[in-house]
């Protein structure tokens, strides 16, 4: 297992995003595209004009789980208080109808002993429902109605306990809590990998407990128009990925770079660096898997807008071997370096001969730094020549 000492440096923000503190910030455009999925994975969709609100009450348990914690705790408390008050009123009516509230002789047998007021009936209701017996109040054989109410209150109390405690458990063990330690790189990159132009992101898991059967999916969300002229504001297009193991399933022990080859079947095939910045596209990444410790399926999501996709860069390595084990440096999780990458779309690159011709042209044309170095050497040699010579 990887060494997880010093996982999070002081300048690391513990969210679902691995913040790259050395990465220059982009200036936000004036008319920035609204996100379909936020960086932390929440969906930016507001449901309005829902007329059939009663459908939510048909699934009460899910509705309670989806509520905020404050509302859940209020309902949790009120459900017990209301049931205690309701049955306290029933016990008081039974005692009043039988005459238990009046002072009787020693031979009088009440329905419930030691009930003299509504307060004592409320205390007895609590004792019955939460199965606490203090020994002072109890049901006798005198009244059949008291025995029936005792049975009903026990059943109602068990139902309330099962629903409310199950709701609290599900809220504390929700799968999205596990997704808080599944992180994505803040930026996506486009560069050459294995002689192909690729779109890449990096993801990792901060916990030692693994995500079983983890799969990754990507979608491009953009505005499109059909052949019939219909405008689709959120057209979701699946894109194929070339993962390290060859399929969508991944073994997420160490941070992995998820790669999408930009070929003729890719929605990014016709986009150049300029087109990428001028087009309002959003790439959504979804990681799904089963939590090893609980067996609950979890899902982590993020998205990348056009200005969050870096052209001509790649991620720096984060794994090193130290003292016989592999260590992951998460401070480098989102760091990138600039690499030689064609500044044209994959379609134009294929039309001009592909990556091989680009590399041939790259080797034939020295880089500016190489040209400056050669020029400085020539100037140095010229300065050492004697004027008399």
PDB file of C-alpha atoms in Angstrom, residues 63-168:
ATOM      1  CA  UNK A  63     -37.520  12.425   1.092  1.00  0.00           C
ATOM      2  CA  UNK A  64     -36.360  12.392   4.712  1.00  0.00           C
ATOM      3  CA  UNK A  65     -32.865  11.288   3.704  1.00  0.00           C
ATOM      4  CA  UNK A  66     -32.612  14.054   1.093  1.00  0.00           C
ATOM      5  CA  UNK A  67     -33.602  16.782   3.572  1.00  0.00           C
ATOM      6  CA  UNK A  68     -31.051  19.039   5.223  1.00  0.00           C
ATOM      7  CA  UNK A  69     -29.701  17.986   8.600  1.00  0.00           C
ATOM      8  CA  UNK A  70     -31.547  20.762  10.438  1.00  0.00           C
ATOM      9  CA  UNK A  71     -34.897  19.739   8.962  1.00  0.00           C
ATOM     10  CA  UNK A  72     -34.185  16.059   9.616  1.00  0.00           C
ATOM     11  CA  UNK A  73     -33.371  16.700  13.283  1.00  0.00           C
ATOM     12  CA  UNK A  74     -36.495  18.825  13.700  1.00  0.00           C
ATOM     13  CA  UNK A  75     -38.669  16.064  12.220  1.00  0.00           C
ATOM     14  CA  UNK A  76     -36.828  13.465  14.344  1.00  0.00           C
ATOM     15  CA  UNK A  77     -37.578  15.392  17.537  1.00  0.00           C
ATOM     16  CA  UNK A  78     -41.147  16.329  16.649  1.00  0.00           C
ATOM     17  CA  UNK A  79     -42.096  12.782  15.684  1.00  0.00           C
ATOM     18  CA  UNK A  80     -41.261  11.506  19.167  1.00  0.00           C
ATOM     19  CA  UNK A  81     -42.757  14.487  20.986  1.00  0.00           C
ATOM     20  CA  UNK A  82     -46.003  14.329  19.025  1.00  0.00           C
ATOM     21  CA  UNK A  83     -46.390  10.594  19.589  1.00  0.00           C
ATOM     22  CA  UNK A  84     -45.729  10.961  23.330  1.00  0.00           C
ATOM     23  CA  UNK A  85     -48.247  13.799  23.592  1.00  0.00           C
ATOM     24  CA  UNK A  86     -50.848  11.907  21.547  1.00  0.00           C
ATOM     25  CA  UNK A  87     -50.693   8.768  23.667  1.00  0.00           C
ATOM     26  CA  UNK A  88     -50.462  10.851  26.844  1.00  0.00           C
ATOM     27  CA  UNK A  89     -53.840  12.317  25.911  1.00  0.00           C
ATOM     28  CA  UNK A  90     -55.201   8.790  25.313  1.00  0.00           C
ATOM     29  CA  UNK A  91     -53.926   7.559  28.688  1.00  0.00           C
ATOM     30  CA  UNK A  92     -55.402  10.617  30.412  1.00  0.00           C
ATOM     31  CA  UNK A  93     -58.792  10.015  28.771  1.00  0.00           C
ATOM     32  CA  UNK A  94     -58.738   6.360  29.839  1.00  0.00           C
ATOM     33  CA  UNK A  95     -57.921   7.360  33.393  1.00  0.00           C
ATOM     34  CA  UNK A  96     -60.606  10.081  33.351  1.00  0.00           C
ATOM     35  CA  UNK A  97     -63.275   7.766  31.945  1.00  0.00           C
ATOM     36  CA  UNK A  98     -62.506   5.063  34.500  1.00  0.00           C
ATOM     37  CA  UNK A  99     -62.375   7.516  37.362  1.00  0.00           C
ATOM     38  CA  UNK A 100     -58.711   7.012  38.194  1.00  0.00           C
ATOM     39  CA  UNK A 101     -58.212  10.759  38.686  1.00  0.00           C
ATOM     40  CA  UNK A 102     -60.631  10.796  41.641  1.00  0.00           C
ATOM     41  CA  UNK A 103     -59.524   9.684  45.084  1.00  0.00           C
ATOM     42  CA  UNK A 104     -60.846   6.197  45.790  1.00  0.00           C
ATOM     43  CA  UNK A 105     -60.566   3.714  48.572  1.00  0.00           C
ATOM     44  CA  UNK A 106     -58.020   0.966  49.016  1.00  0.00           C
ATOM     45  CA  UNK A 107     -60.229  -1.541  47.204  1.00  0.00           C
ATOM     46  CA  UNK A 108     -60.328   0.534  43.971  1.00  0.00           C
ATOM     47  CA  UNK A 109     -58.210  -0.871  41.106  1.00  0.00           C
ATOM     48  CA  UNK A 110     -57.284   1.784  38.470  1.00  0.00           C
ATOM     49  CA  UNK A 111     -56.514   1.107  34.800  1.00  0.00           C
ATOM     50  CA  UNK A 112     -53.050   2.608  35.251  1.00  0.00           C
ATOM     51  CA  UNK A 113     -51.600   3.146  38.681  1.00  0.00           C
ATOM     52  CA  UNK A 114     -50.298   6.514  39.872  1.00  0.00           C
ATOM     53  CA  UNK A 115     -51.883   8.651  37.144  1.00  0.00           C
ATOM     54  CA  UNK A 116     -53.260  11.780  38.811  1.00  0.00           C
ATOM     55  CA  UNK A 117     -52.876  14.426  36.108  1.00  0.00           C
ATOM     56  CA  UNK A 118     -51.920  14.982  32.491  1.00  0.00           C
ATOM     57  CA  UNK A 119     -48.277  15.338  33.519  1.00  0.00           C
ATOM     58  CA  UNK A 120     -48.246  11.877  35.052  1.00  0.00           C
ATOM     59  CA  UNK A 121     -50.009  10.510  31.949  1.00  0.00           C
ATOM     60  CA  UNK A 122     -47.292  12.120  29.759  1.00  0.00           C
ATOM     61  CA  UNK A 123     -44.548  10.523  31.865  1.00  0.00           C
ATOM     62  CA  UNK A 124     -46.245   7.142  31.589  1.00  0.00           C
ATOM     63  CA  UNK A 125     -46.491   7.566  27.804  1.00  0.00           C
ATOM     64  CA  UNK A 126     -42.737   8.143  27.608  1.00  0.00           C
ATOM     65  CA  UNK A 127     -42.059   5.113  29.825  1.00  0.00           C
ATOM     66  CA  UNK A 128     -44.182   2.874  27.594  1.00  0.00           C
ATOM     67  CA  UNK A 129     -42.786   4.010  24.233  1.00  0.00           C
ATOM     68  CA  UNK A 130     -39.097   4.041  25.159  1.00  0.00           C
ATOM     69  CA  UNK A 131     -39.455   0.907  27.341  1.00  0.00           C
ATOM     70  CA  UNK A 132     -38.288   2.647  30.507  1.00  0.00           C
ATOM     71  CA  UNK A 133     -40.016   1.358  33.628  1.00  0.00           C
ATOM     72  CA  UNK A 134     -39.444   3.310  36.824  1.00  0.00           C
ATOM     73  CA  UNK A 135     -41.720   1.024  38.852  1.00  0.00           C
ATOM     74  CA  UNK A 136     -44.312   3.599  39.936  1.00  0.00           C
ATOM     75  CA  UNK A 137     -46.812   3.389  37.067  1.00  0.00           C
ATOM     76  CA  UNK A 138     -48.111   0.271  35.353  1.00  0.00           C
ATOM     77  CA  UNK A 139     -51.107  -1.110  33.500  1.00  0.00           C
ATOM     78  CA  UNK A 140     -53.472  -3.360  35.445  1.00  0.00           C
ATOM     79  CA  UNK A 141     -55.960  -6.013  34.323  1.00  0.00           C
ATOM     80  CA  UNK A 142     -58.893  -3.743  35.112  1.00  0.00           C
ATOM     81  CA  UNK A 143     -59.291  -2.142  31.652  1.00  0.00           C
ATOM     82  CA  UNK A 144     -59.107  -3.951  28.326  1.00  0.00           C
ATOM     83  CA  UNK A 145     -58.787  -0.599  26.505  1.00  0.00           C
ATOM     84  CA  UNK A 146     -55.587   0.165  28.417  1.00  0.00           C
ATOM     85  CA  UNK A 147     -54.047  -3.140  27.295  1.00  0.00           C
ATOM     86  CA  UNK A 148     -54.985  -2.422  23.663  1.00  0.00           C
ATOM     87  CA  UNK A 149     -53.509   1.095  23.806  1.00  0.00           C
ATOM     88  CA  UNK A 150     -50.335  -0.325  25.350  1.00  0.00           C
ATOM     89  CA  UNK A 151     -49.909  -2.708  22.401  1.00  0.00           C
ATOM     90  CA  UNK A 152     -50.646   0.006  19.827  1.00  0.00           C
ATOM     91  CA  UNK A 153     -48.193   2.456  21.374  1.00  0.00           C
ATOM     92  CA  UNK A 154     -45.405  -0.142  21.408  1.00  0.00           C
ATOM     93  CA  UNK A 155     -45.941  -0.905  17.727  1.00  0.00           C
ATOM     94  CA  UNK A 156     -46.052   2.795  16.801  1.00  0.00           C
ATOM     95  CA  UNK A 157     -42.896   3.429  18.822  1.00  0.00           C
ATOM     96  CA  UNK A 158     -41.045   0.625  17.029  1.00  0.00           C
ATOM     97  CA  UNK A 159     -42.080   2.035  13.634  1.00  0.00           C
ATOM     98  CA  UNK A 160     -40.931   5.546  14.520  1.00  0.00           C
ATOM     99  CA  UNK A 161     -37.614   4.206  15.824  1.00  0.00           C
ATOM    100  CA  UNK A 162     -37.025   2.130  12.696  1.00  0.00           C
ATOM    101  CA  UNK A 163     -37.813   4.958  10.271  1.00  0.00           C
ATOM    102  CA  UNK A 164     -36.050   7.807  12.037  1.00  0.00           C
ATOM    103  CA  UNK A 165     -32.955   5.861  13.140  1.00  0.00           C
ATOM    104  CA  UNK A 166     -32.669   4.343   9.657  1.00  0.00           C
ATOM    105  CA  UNK A 167     -32.916   7.833   8.180  1.00  0.00           C
ATOM    106  CA  UNK A 168     -30.168   9.143  10.479  1.00  0.00           C
TER     107      UNK A 168
END
